[in-house]
Amino acid sequence: MATSLSARPDDARGALLRAAIAEFAARGEAGARTDAIARAAGVNKALLHYYFGTKQALYAAALDAILAGLKEHYLGILEGPGTAGQRMLRYVLANFDRMAGSRDYARVLGHEMMRARAGESASVPRMVQAYFGPLNAVVCRTLDEGVRSGEFRALDPGQTALSLTGANVFYFLSAPVFTELTGRDPRDPEMLARRRVAILDLAASVLFADREAGQGTARAVLDEPAGTHPEP
């Protein structure tokens, strides 16, 4: 039975956001249906409009729900304990794990990037100002810290930040091509495990002035217990 307007606000709103993320991931904003979202959330459609008003406002709230959690998680790693090298490698790994762990999050952001390329996104400027810009500033500051300390080789922080993020994004965006080339699903657990090792090996090779020290740091980060840097 669909929940009424007297439903607990936190429970109902959270259920709607989770259902909305799944629907927007599958169909994009244009193709998503609010009745399908309400049905999946187990609430009536009036409650959806009560909390969010329009489908466009719900889509914006879904993007905020995704990006606020990611920003908090990544900043917690980048501003946490450890050397610049440890923090950067943890960040690269966390970024990979988040994309590996949620097809829906990656698909929603992928839809929005495609809309932006077509000049149809009104969300990207707000996303950059609220989330991507502040996060990128901290990534670049961490890279610069590593260069100044001598842990990292001389590098361009802005370009390096783009390259490291791009390596993760490309792995998942190119999944259909990867499957055709290899006959393997890149999201297969074995393939994901191999890629986790490979992406940290790449990052360590790119960043560290002392390659051997970088490889040792990468192995240590990979060996850190699950839950060492839990997501919010």
mmCIF file of N, CA and C in Angstrom, residues 66-157:
data_model
loop_
_atom_site.group_PDB
_atom_site.id
_atom_site.type_symbol
_atom_site.label_atom_id
_atom_site.label_comp_id
_atom_site.label_asym_id
_atom_site.label_seq_id
_atom_site.Cartn_x
_atom_site.Cartn_y
_atom_site.Cartn_z
ATOM 1 N N ILE A 66 23.436 12.513 -4.548
ATOM 2 C CA ILE A 66 24.614 11.780 -5.013
ATOM 3 C C ILE A 66 25.885 12.556 -4.692
ATOM 4 N N LEU A 67 25.911 13.805 -5.111
ATOM 5 C CA LEU A 67 27.158 14.569 -5.077
ATOM 6 C C LEU A 67 27.536 15.029 -3.673
ATOM 7 N N ALA A 68 26.569 15.326 -2.829
ATOM 8 C CA ALA A 68 26.897 15.752 -1.468
ATOM 9 C C ALA A 68 27.593 14.628 -0.711
ATOM 10 N N GLY A 69 27.097 13.408 -0.857
ATOM 11 C CA GLY A 69 27.725 12.275 -0.195
ATOM 12 C C GLY A 69 29.118 12.008 -0.716
ATOM 13 N N LEU A 70 29.279 12.095 -2.033
ATOM 14 C CA LEU A 70 30.600 11.871 -2.619
ATOM 15 C C LEU A 70 31.590 12.931 -2.156
ATOM 16 N N LYS A 71 31.169 14.195 -2.177
ATOM 17 C CA LYS A 71 32.061 15.278 -1.767
ATOM 18 C C LYS A 71 32.494 15.095 -0.320
ATOM 19 N N GLU A 72 31.562 14.783 0.555
ATOM 20 C CA GLU A 72 31.889 14.608 1.969
ATOM 21 C C GLU A 72 32.872 13.452 2.156
ATOM 22 N N HIS A 73 32.622 12.361 1.468
ATOM 23 C CA HIS A 73 33.485 11.183 1.590
ATOM 24 C C HIS A 73 34.895 11.477 1.082
ATOM 25 N N TYR A 74 34.988 12.065 -0.100
ATOM 26 C CA TYR A 74 36.298 12.313 -0.691
ATOM 27 C C TYR A 74 37.083 13.367 0.096
ATOM 28 N N LEU A 75 36.416 14.419 0.549
ATOM 29 C CA LEU A 75 37.115 15.434 1.333
ATOM 30 C C LEU A 75 37.599 14.859 2.654
ATOM 31 N N GLY A 76 36.826 13.938 3.228
ATOM 32 C CA GLY A 76 37.257 13.297 4.455
ATOM 33 C C GLY A 76 38.558 12.534 4.272
ATOM 34 N N ILE A 77 38.746 11.947 3.106
ATOM 35 C CA ILE A 77 39.983 11.217 2.796
ATOM 36 C C ILE A 77 41.117 12.196 2.511
ATOM 37 N N LEU A 78 40.858 13.165 1.647
ATOM 38 C CA LEU A 78 41.908 14.098 1.227
ATOM 39 C C LEU A 78 42.391 14.987 2.364
ATOM 40 N N GLU A 79 41.526 15.275 3.314
ATOM 41 C CA GLU A 79 41.890 16.140 4.435
ATOM 42 C C GLU A 79 42.162 15.337 5.709
ATOM 43 N N GLY A 80 42.231 14.017 5.564
ATOM 44 C CA GLY A 80 42.449 13.144 6.700
ATOM 45 C C GLY A 80 43.925 12.922 6.986
ATOM 46 N N PRO A 81 44.238 11.893 7.769
ATOM 47 C CA PRO A 81 45.626 11.628 8.153
ATOM 48 C C PRO A 81 46.440 11.035 7.007
ATOM 49 N N GLY A 82 47.763 11.112 7.146
ATOM 50 C CA GLY A 82 48.651 10.501 6.173
ATOM 51 C C GLY A 82 49.383 11.518 5.331
ATOM 52 N N THR A 83 50.359 11.034 4.586
ATOM 53 C CA THR A 83 51.097 11.897 3.668
ATOM 54 C C THR A 83 50.222 12.249 2.478
ATOM 55 N N ALA A 84 50.678 13.203 1.690
ATOM 56 C CA ALA A 84 49.944 13.549 0.472
ATOM 57 C C ALA A 84 49.792 12.329 -0.426
ATOM 58 N N GLY A 85 50.836 11.510 -0.494
ATOM 59 C CA GLY A 85 50.773 10.313 -1.331
ATOM 60 C C GLY A 85 49.741 9.322 -0.853
ATOM 61 N N GLN A 86 49.691 9.076 0.436
ATOM 62 C CA GLN A 86 48.695 8.159 0.979
ATOM 63 C C GLN A 86 47.282 8.674 0.725
ATOM 64 N N ARG A 87 47.081 9.953 0.978
ATOM 65 C CA ARG A 87 45.743 10.519 0.808
ATOM 66 C C ARG A 87 45.301 10.513 -0.657
ATOM 67 N N MET A 88 46.224 10.825 -1.573
ATOM 68 C CA MET A 88 45.856 10.817 -2.993
ATOM 69 C C MET A 88 45.522 9.411 -3.469
ATOM 70 N N LEU A 89 46.297 8.431 -3.061
ATOM 71 C CA LEU A 89 46.014 7.062 -3.490
ATOM 72 C C LEU A 89 44.703 6.562 -2.883
ATOM 73 N N ARG A 90 44.437 6.922 -1.645
ATOM 74 C CA ARG A 90 43.147 6.557 -1.044
ATOM 75 C C ARG A 90 41.982 7.207 -1.800
ATOM 76 N N TYR A 91 42.192 8.454 -2.201
ATOM 77 C CA TYR A 91 41.147 9.153 -2.963
ATOM 78 C C TYR A 91 40.902 8.477 -4.305
ATOM 79 N N VAL A 92 41.971 8.154 -5.029
ATOM 80 C CA VAL A 92 41.823 7.496 -6.331
ATOM 81 C C VAL A 92 41.088 6.170 -6.166
ATOM 82 N N LEU A 93 41.439 5.405 -5.133
ATOM 83 C CA LEU A 93 40.798 4.121 -4.905
ATOM 84 C C LEU A 93 39.337 4.289 -4.499
ATOM 85 N N ALA A 94 39.056 5.278 -3.659
ATOM 86 C CA ALA A 94 37.671 5.526 -3.247
ATOM 87 C C ALA A 94 36.817 5.933 -4.431
ATOM 88 N N ASN A 95 37.371 6.729 -5.330
ATOM 89 C CA ASN A 95 36.657 7.142 -6.531
ATOM 90 C C ASN A 95 36.324 5.930 -7.403
ATOM 91 N N PHE A 96 37.290 5.040 -7.557
ATOM 92 C CA PHE A 96 37.044 3.812 -8.327
ATOM 93 C C PHE A 96 35.975 2.958 -7.646
ATOM 94 N N ASP A 97 36.119 2.756 -6.345
ATOM 95 C CA ASP A 97 35.185 1.888 -5.636
ATOM 96 C C ASP A 97 33.766 2.420 -5.679
ATOM 97 N N ARG A 98 33.617 3.755 -5.655
ATOM 98 C CA ARG A 98 32.257 4.320 -5.696
ATOM 99 C C ARG A 98 31.612 4.058 -7.038
ATOM 100 N N MET A 99 32.375 4.204 -8.115
ATOM 101 C CA MET A 99 31.816 3.935 -9.435
ATOM 102 C C MET A 99 31.555 2.447 -9.632
ATOM 103 N N ALA A 100 32.423 1.619 -9.066
ATOM 104 C CA ALA A 100 32.230 0.175 -9.174
ATOM 105 C C ALA A 100 31.026 -0.285 -8.367
ATOM 106 N N GLY A 101 30.765 0.391 -7.254
ATOM 107 C CA GLY A 101 29.737 -0.062 -6.336
ATOM 108 C C GLY A 101 28.332 0.380 -6.667
ATOM 109 N N SER A 102 28.173 1.350 -7.552
ATOM 110 C CA SER A 102 26.833 1.847 -7.860
ATOM 111 C C SER A 102 26.702 2.186 -9.330
ATOM 112 N N ARG A 103 26.073 1.294 -10.070
ATOM 113 C CA ARG A 103 25.789 1.587 -11.484
ATOM 114 C C ARG A 103 24.872 2.805 -11.606
ATOM 115 N N ASP A 104 23.909 2.914 -10.687
ATOM 116 C CA ASP A 104 22.934 3.994 -10.792
ATOM 117 C C ASP A 104 23.594 5.359 -10.660
ATOM 118 N N TYR A 105 24.512 5.519 -9.693
ATOM 119 C CA TYR A 105 25.159 6.808 -9.518
ATOM 120 C C TYR A 105 25.925 7.186 -10.777
ATOM 121 N N ALA A 106 26.704 6.223 -11.285
ATOM 122 C CA ALA A 106 27.501 6.502 -12.482
ATOM 123 C C ALA A 106 26.608 6.827 -13.678
ATOM 124 N N ARG A 107 25.494 6.140 -13.814
ATOM 125 C CA ARG A 107 24.609 6.366 -14.957
ATOM 126 C C ARG A 107 23.925 7.728 -14.880
ATOM 127 N N VAL A 108 23.477 8.130 -13.688
ATOM 128 C CA VAL A 108 22.847 9.444 -13.559
ATOM 129 C C VAL A 108 23.836 10.535 -13.946
ATOM 130 N N LEU A 109 25.047 10.451 -13.429
ATOM 131 C CA LEU A 109 26.055 11.463 -13.765
ATOM 132 C C LEU A 109 26.426 11.386 -15.234
ATOM 133 N N GLY A 110 26.460 10.176 -15.790
ATOM 134 C CA GLY A 110 26.740 10.028 -17.219
ATOM 135 C C GLY A 110 25.672 10.681 -18.077
ATOM 136 N N HIS A 111 24.396 10.477 -17.702
ATOM 137 C CA HIS A 111 23.299 11.137 -18.430
ATOM 138 C C HIS A 111 23.479 12.657 -18.390
ATOM 139 N N GLU A 112 23.846 13.171 -17.221
ATOM 140 C CA GLU A 112 23.955 14.625 -17.090
ATOM 141 C C GLU A 112 25.124 15.171 -17.906
ATOM 142 N N MET A 113 26.226 14.428 -17.968
ATOM 143 C CA MET A 113 27.364 14.873 -18.778
ATOM 144 C C MET A 113 26.997 14.883 -20.265
ATOM 145 N N MET A 114 26.214 13.909 -20.697
ATOM 146 C CA MET A 114 25.770 13.890 -22.103
ATOM 147 C C MET A 114 24.855 15.069 -22.392
ATOM 148 N N ARG A 115 23.974 15.391 -21.464
ATOM 149 C CA ARG A 115 23.112 16.567 -21.633
ATOM 150 C C ARG A 115 23.947 17.832 -21.704
ATOM 151 N N ALA A 116 25.001 17.890 -20.893
ATOM 152 C CA ALA A 116 25.860 19.075 -20.885
ATOM 153 C C ALA A 116 26.575 19.222 -22.221
ATOM 154 N N ARG A 117 27.057 18.110 -22.773
ATOM 155 C CA ARG A 117 27.741 18.180 -24.076
ATOM 156 C C ARG A 117 26.810 18.668 -25.167
ATOM 157 N N ALA A 118 25.520 18.364 -25.022
ATOM 158 C CA ALA A 118 24.532 18.808 -26.007
ATOM 159 C C ALA A 118 24.010 20.211 -25.704
ATOM 160 N N GLY A 119 24.531 20.837 -24.648
ATOM 161 C CA GLY A 119 24.072 22.168 -24.272
ATOM 162 C C GLY A 119 22.700 22.173 -23.652
ATOM 163 N N GLU A 120 22.294 21.042 -23.056
ATOM 164 C CA GLU A 120 20.938 20.924 -22.522
ATOM 165 C C GLU A 120 20.899 20.828 -21.008
ATOM 166 N N SER A 121 22.033 21.013 -20.333
ATOM 167 C CA SER A 121 22.062 20.869 -18.884
ATOM 168 C C SER A 121 22.052 22.231 -18.195
ATOM 169 N N ALA A 122 21.101 22.386 -17.285
ATOM 170 C CA ALA A 122 21.089 23.579 -16.441
ATOM 171 C C ALA A 122 21.736 23.291 -15.092
ATOM 172 N N SER A 123 22.136 22.033 -14.880
ATOM 173 C CA SER A 123 22.642 21.622 -13.573
ATOM 174 C C SER A 123 24.145 21.731 -13.424
ATOM 175 N N VAL A 124 24.887 21.647 -14.540
ATOM 176 C CA VAL A 124 26.342 21.565 -14.444
ATOM 177 C C VAL A 124 26.959 22.775 -13.743
ATOM 178 N N PRO A 125 26.564 24.012 -14.064
ATOM 179 C CA PRO A 125 27.180 25.142 -13.340
ATOM 180 C C PRO A 125 27.003 25.043 -11.834
ATOM 181 N N ARG A 126 25.816 24.634 -11.390
ATOM 182 C CA ARG A 126 25.576 24.483 -9.956
ATOM 183 C C ARG A 126 26.390 23.337 -9.381
ATOM 184 N N MET A 127 26.502 22.225 -10.123
ATOM 185 C CA MET A 127 27.290 21.077 -9.675
ATOM 186 C C MET A 127 28.760 21.461 -9.511
ATOM 187 N N VAL A 128 29.259 22.240 -10.458
ATOM 188 C CA VAL A 128 30.663 22.650 -10.382
ATOM 189 C C VAL A 128 30.884 23.569 -9.187
ATOM 190 N N GLN A 129 29.988 24.534 -9.011
ATOM 191 C CA GLN A 129 30.155 25.492 -7.918
ATOM 192 C C GLN A 129 30.043 24.826 -6.553
ATOM 193 N N ALA A 130 29.083 23.917 -6.399
ATOM 194 C CA ALA A 130 28.817 23.341 -5.077
ATOM 195 C C ALA A 130 29.672 22.126 -4.758
ATOM 196 N N TYR A 131 30.036 21.351 -5.786
ATOM 197 C CA TYR A 131 30.667 20.060 -5.521
ATOM 198 C C TYR A 131 32.020 19.891 -6.218
ATOM 199 N N PHE A 132 32.008 19.880 -7.552
ATOM 200 C CA PHE A 132 33.235 19.556 -8.280
ATOM 201 C C PHE A 132 34.328 20.591 -8.062
ATOM 202 N N GLY A 133 33.960 21.872 -8.028
ATOM 203 C CA GLY A 133 34.965 22.919 -7.859
ATOM 204 C C GLY A 133 35.691 22.813 -6.527
ATOM 205 N N PRO A 134 34.954 22.778 -5.396
ATOM 206 C CA PRO A 134 35.631 22.647 -4.103
ATOM 207 C C PRO A 134 36.452 21.369 -3.984
ATOM 208 N N LEU A 135 35.938 20.263 -4.525
ATOM 209 C CA LEU A 135 36.686 19.006 -4.456
ATOM 210 C C LEU A 135 37.956 19.083 -5.295
ATOM 211 N N ASN A 136 37.848 19.626 -6.496
ATOM 212 C CA ASN A 136 39.020 19.735 -7.355
ATOM 213 C C ASN A 136 40.091 20.622 -6.720
ATOM 214 N N ALA A 137 39.660 21.673 -6.031
ATOM 215 C CA ALA A 137 40.624 22.561 -5.369
ATOM 216 C C ALA A 137 41.427 21.807 -4.319
ATOM 217 N N VAL A 138 40.777 20.924 -3.568
ATOM 218 C CA VAL A 138 41.477 20.165 -2.533
ATOM 219 C C VAL A 138 42.379 19.108 -3.160
ATOM 220 N N VAL A 139 41.918 18.470 -4.241
ATOM 221 C CA VAL A 139 42.771 17.504 -4.949
ATOM 222 C C VAL A 139 44.044 18.205 -5.427
ATOM 223 N N CYS A 140 43.884 19.353 -6.061
ATOM 224 C CA CYS A 140 45.050 20.079 -6.574
ATOM 225 C C CYS A 140 45.961 20.538 -5.440
ATOM 226 N N ARG A 141 45.355 20.964 -4.332
ATOM 227 C CA ARG A 141 46.167 21.387 -3.191
ATOM 228 C C ARG A 141 46.965 20.212 -2.618
ATOM 229 N N THR A 142 46.364 19.029 -2.595
ATOM 230 C CA THR A 142 47.062 17.846 -2.099
ATOM 231 C C THR A 142 48.198 17.459 -3.034
ATOM 232 N N LEU A 143 47.960 17.541 -4.326
ATOM 233 C CA LEU A 143 49.017 17.256 -5.295
ATOM 234 C C LEU A 143 50.162 18.251 -5.144
ATOM 235 N N ASP A 144 49.826 19.524 -4.990
ATOM 236 C CA ASP A 144 50.867 20.543 -4.814
ATOM 237 C C ASP A 144 51.648 20.312 -3.524
ATOM 238 N N GLU A 145 50.956 19.896 -2.484
ATOM 239 C CA GLU A 145 51.623 19.579 -1.214
ATOM 240 C C GLU A 145 52.658 18.471 -1.420
ATOM 241 N N GLY A 146 52.276 17.432 -2.176
ATOM 242 C CA GLY A 146 53.198 16.337 -2.430
ATOM 243 C C GLY A 146 54.402 16.757 -3.243
ATOM 244 N N VAL A 147 54.196 17.669 -4.196
ATOM 245 C CA VAL A 147 55.319 18.179 -4.994
ATOM 246 C C VAL A 147 56.258 18.980 -4.104
ATOM 247 N N ARG A 148 55.696 19.862 -3.284
ATOM 248 C CA ARG A 148 56.531 20.712 -2.437
ATOM 249 C C ARG A 148 57.310 19.914 -1.392
ATOM 250 N N SER A 149 56.730 18.810 -0.923
ATOM 251 C CA SER A 149 57.425 17.988 0.072
ATOM 252 C C SER A 149 58.486 17.087 -0.548
ATOM 253 N N GLY A 150 58.450 16.942 -1.873
ATOM 254 C CA GLY A 150 59.383 16.048 -2.548
ATOM 255 C C GLY A 150 58.872 14.625 -2.677
ATOM 256 N N GLU A 151 57.686 14.333 -2.133
ATOM 257 C CA GLU A 151 57.112 12.992 -2.263
ATOM 258 C C GLU A 151 56.684 12.725 -3.704
ATOM 259 N N PHE A 152 56.149 13.765 -4.367
ATOM 260 C CA PHE A 152 55.733 13.651 -5.755
ATOM 261 C C PHE A 152 56.782 14.285 -6.663
ATOM 262 N N ARG A 153 56.843 13.821 -7.883
ATOM 263 C CA ARG A 153 57.696 14.458 -8.878
ATOM 264 C C ARG A 153 57.054 15.773 -9.309
ATOM 265 N N ALA A 154 57.778 16.590 -10.045
ATOM 266 C CA ALA A 154 57.213 17.834 -10.554
ATOM 267 C C ALA A 154 56.081 17.501 -11.528
ATOM 268 N N LEU A 155 54.919 18.090 -11.322
ATOM 269 C CA LEU A 155 53.764 17.806 -12.166
ATOM 270 C C LEU A 155 52.800 18.989 -12.145
ATOM 271 N N ASP A 156 51.892 18.987 -13.090
ATOM 272 C CA ASP A 156 50.848 20.012 -13.180
ATOM 273 C C ASP A 156 49.640 19.491 -12.394
ATOM 274 N N PRO A 157 49.329 20.062 -11.224
ATOM 275 C CA PRO A 157 48.237 19.510 -10.407
ATOM 276 C C PRO A 157 46.902 19.435 -11.146
#
